[in-house]
């Protein structure tokens, strides 16, 4: 059973950003622009989480000798 046809240009996937055919060089996107878009989405989503956790993980400085006086 020999495959008569070589792998046809099957749609292996599409750019998750604009749904265009993928470009090998920019996989899994179709262009660098789309890769950038996805990266930005990813970063904004990631940065949103640590931002909250960071507050509770601030180096508990034992020397809090800052009097609660208003700003001069
Ligand atoms: Zn794209």
Tab-separated table of C-alpha atoms and ligand atoms in Angstrom:
chain	number	residue	atom	x	y	z
A	1	UNK	CA	0.000	0.000	0.000
A	2	UNK	CA	2.039	2.814	-1.304
A	3	UNK	CA	0.727	6.237	-0.858
A	4	UNK	CA	0.133	7.435	-4.337
A	5	UNK	CA	0.172	11.028	-3.389
A	6	UNK	CA	2.800	12.795	-1.444
A	7	UNK	CA	1.602	14.627	1.546
A	8	UNK	CA	-0.790	17.116	0.184
A	9	UNK	CA	-0.736	20.627	1.468
A	10	UNK	CA	-2.948	19.728	4.321
A	11	UNK	CA	-3.958	22.418	6.654
A	12	UNK	CA	-1.865	21.595	9.632
A	13	UNK	CA	-2.997	24.658	11.397
A	14	UNK	CA	-3.603	28.286	11.126
A	15	UNK	CA	-2.247	31.323	12.791
A	16	UNK	CA	-4.061	31.646	16.123
A	17	UNK	CA	-4.053	35.379	15.655
A	18	UNK	CA	-5.319	35.958	12.174
A	19	UNK	CA	-6.085	32.397	11.027
A	20	UNK	CA	-3.802	32.615	8.038
A	21	UNK	CA	-1.709	29.631	7.002
A	22	UNK	CA	1.326	29.098	9.125
A	23	UNK	CA	4.756	30.053	8.002
A	24	UNK	CA	7.476	27.693	9.024
A	25	UNK	CA	9.780	30.488	9.994
A	26	UNK	CA	7.259	31.983	12.354
A	27	UNK	CA	5.552	28.906	13.635
A	28	UNK	CA	3.136	28.682	15.168
A	29	UNK	CA	2.235	31.974	13.597
A	30	UNK	CA	2.070	33.345	10.111
A	31	UNK	CA	4.303	36.277	10.680
A	32	UNK	CA	6.419	37.967	13.242
A	33	UNK	CA	3.707	40.479	13.805
A	34	UNK	CA	1.275	37.837	14.896
A	35	UNK	CA	3.919	36.290	17.104
A	36	UNK	CA	4.360	39.673	18.703
A	37	UNK	CA	0.666	40.049	19.248
A	38	UNK	CA	0.495	36.707	20.938
A	39	UNK	CA	3.532	37.473	23.027
A	40	UNK	CA	1.991	40.678	24.236
A	41	UNK	CA	-1.183	38.887	25.175
A	42	UNK	CA	0.819	36.311	27.003
A	43	UNK	CA	2.915	38.821	28.848
A	44	UNK	CA	0.019	40.982	29.917
A	45	UNK	CA	-1.641	37.887	31.267
A	46	UNK	CA	1.441	36.763	33.122
A	47	UNK	CA	2.310	40.111	34.526
A	48	UNK	CA	-1.135	40.433	35.965
A	49	UNK	CA	-0.633	37.506	38.312
A	50	UNK	CA	2.763	38.134	39.958
A	51	UNK	CA	1.780	41.729	40.480
A	52	UNK	CA	-0.632	40.579	43.168
A	53	UNK	CA	1.578	37.966	44.686
A	54	UNK	CA	4.509	40.339	44.831
A	55	UNK	CA	2.713	42.454	47.373
A	56	UNK	CA	2.577	39.643	49.867
A	57	UNK	CA	6.131	38.656	49.135
A	58	UNK	CA	7.763	41.966	49.706
A	59	UNK	CA	10.908	41.505	51.683
A	60	UNK	CA	9.565	41.779	55.181
A	61	UNK	CA	11.957	44.465	56.227
A	62	UNK	CA	12.332	44.303	60.000
A	63	UNK	CA	13.458	47.886	60.070
A	64	UNK	CA	10.304	49.781	59.504
A	65	UNK	CA	11.445	52.870	61.295
A	66	UNK	CA	9.343	55.099	59.178
A	67	UNK	CA	7.078	57.176	61.396
A	68	UNK	CA	3.564	57.536	60.122
A	69	UNK	CA	4.056	61.208	59.547
A	70	UNK	CA	2.669	62.810	56.483
A	71	UNK	CA	4.945	63.681	53.606
A	72	UNK	CA	6.988	66.726	54.274
B	1	LIG	ZN1	-1.216	35.649	11.676
